[in-house]
Amino acid sequence: MREWEKNIRKVTPYVPGEQPKQKNVIKLNTNENPYPPSPKVTAALQALETDPLRKYPDPAAQQLTDAIADFYGLKPEQVFVGVGSDDVLAMCFLTFFNSQKPILFPDITYSFYDVWADLFRIPYECQPLNDRFEIVKEDYYRENGGVIFPNPNAPTGELLSLEAIEDILKHNQDVVVIVDEAYIDFGGGSALPLLERYENLLVVQTFSKSRSMAGMRIGYALGSADLIRALSDVKYSFNSYTMNATAIALGTAAIQDRAYFEETRAKIIATRERTKQRMRELGFTFGDSKANFLFVTHPSLDAEKLFQALKEAGIYVRYFKKPRIDQYLRITIGTDAEMDALLAFLEHLIS
Ligand code: PMP
């Protein structure tokens, strides 16, 4: 090894799902929303002027922050925005998980958590999900440097009840507890009502799923003004201008269109429930996902082979070659037509 190489930070990066180059594939592998963003976003895009591109954007992204606060009935001081929730979560790890004690998260969960922990040299301990892939709340009742879990969990889709989340908070008053609600809008109960009682709770959400804007990269954290201030201090020590002018304008337009948001999420929920029914008839088993994806296994189909066969047929789903879940596929809920094509392929394969 050359001498200078010893000083290089060694990391094993997160591997995002594939973004296939060819058109006409059925893309059910990265939990994007199959519907376009709100028409108000299209209108805002057409109205964009170039002068704001010449100048630096508002470092506080106040217009967007205010619109998000307004949507949730919170104060703007309770909102922090970032470049997708990945950016927000990375900033949270850096800001709040600064203890010698290990942070806790599930063994099967969003596979970015251990990457950030390693990157920032945060000790961590994974808590195993039970056999039904549920979070066991009692596992989080021990000394730790912080707690984070997605709700619903990914890639399982399993929802933890608000009562269980509150129990975890009651047992963790001395650390920051982060609930990653990337998929909460597809039928789960948000932890936001608990913010009033727990100033150490932080809820992280995203425009990537329920607001159809994964390409725009907008995420946000909601919590007490003290937590948000701490996050902002770290952000301003890193990059003042995380949010570009276009993201601020289009994100504001998106969150102001509540009716469209309600309509598209209801469509996805309906398609998910219909898909569950037909997948069950085909012999797949899975939990009662409350996210925009299903996490499925089949007693007589090898998951990796099925993943490959689907890919060859132009249907992209997600496969994780990892302990406990290597016989599962995560399938994003697309349009009804996309799910029909998937189901037709599976029906043909099984019969
Ligand atoms: N949290 C979870 C649980 C996710 O699955 C994802 C999507 N990969 C994210 C956060 C990040 O999403 P984004 O950065 O697009 O907001």
PDB file of C-alpha atoms in Angstrom, residues 1-11 119 121:
ATOM      1  CA  MET A   1       0.000   0.000   0.000  1.00  0.00           C
ATOM      2  CA  ARG A   2       1.333   3.431  -0.899  1.00  0.00           C
ATOM      3  CA  GLU A   3       1.847   5.688   2.119  1.00  0.00           C
ATOM      4  CA  TRP A   4      -0.853   8.226   1.161  1.00  0.00           C
ATOM      5  CA  GLU A   5      -3.397   5.464   0.743  1.00  0.00           C
ATOM      6  CA  LYS A   6      -3.305   4.798   4.478  1.00  0.00           C
ATOM      7  CA  ASN A   7      -4.910   8.202   5.021  1.00  0.00           C
ATOM      8  CA  ILE A   8      -7.852   7.552   2.775  1.00  0.00           C
ATOM      9  CA  ARG A   9     -11.178   7.014   4.506  1.00  0.00           C
ATOM     10  CA  LYS A  10     -12.303   3.525   3.541  1.00  0.00           C
ATOM     11  CA  VAL A  11     -16.015   3.026   3.147  1.00  0.00           C
ATOM     12  CA  LEU A 119     -18.798   6.618   7.476  1.00  0.00           C
ATOM     13  CA  ARG A 121     -17.629   6.083  12.880  1.00  0.00           C
TER      14      ARG A 121
END
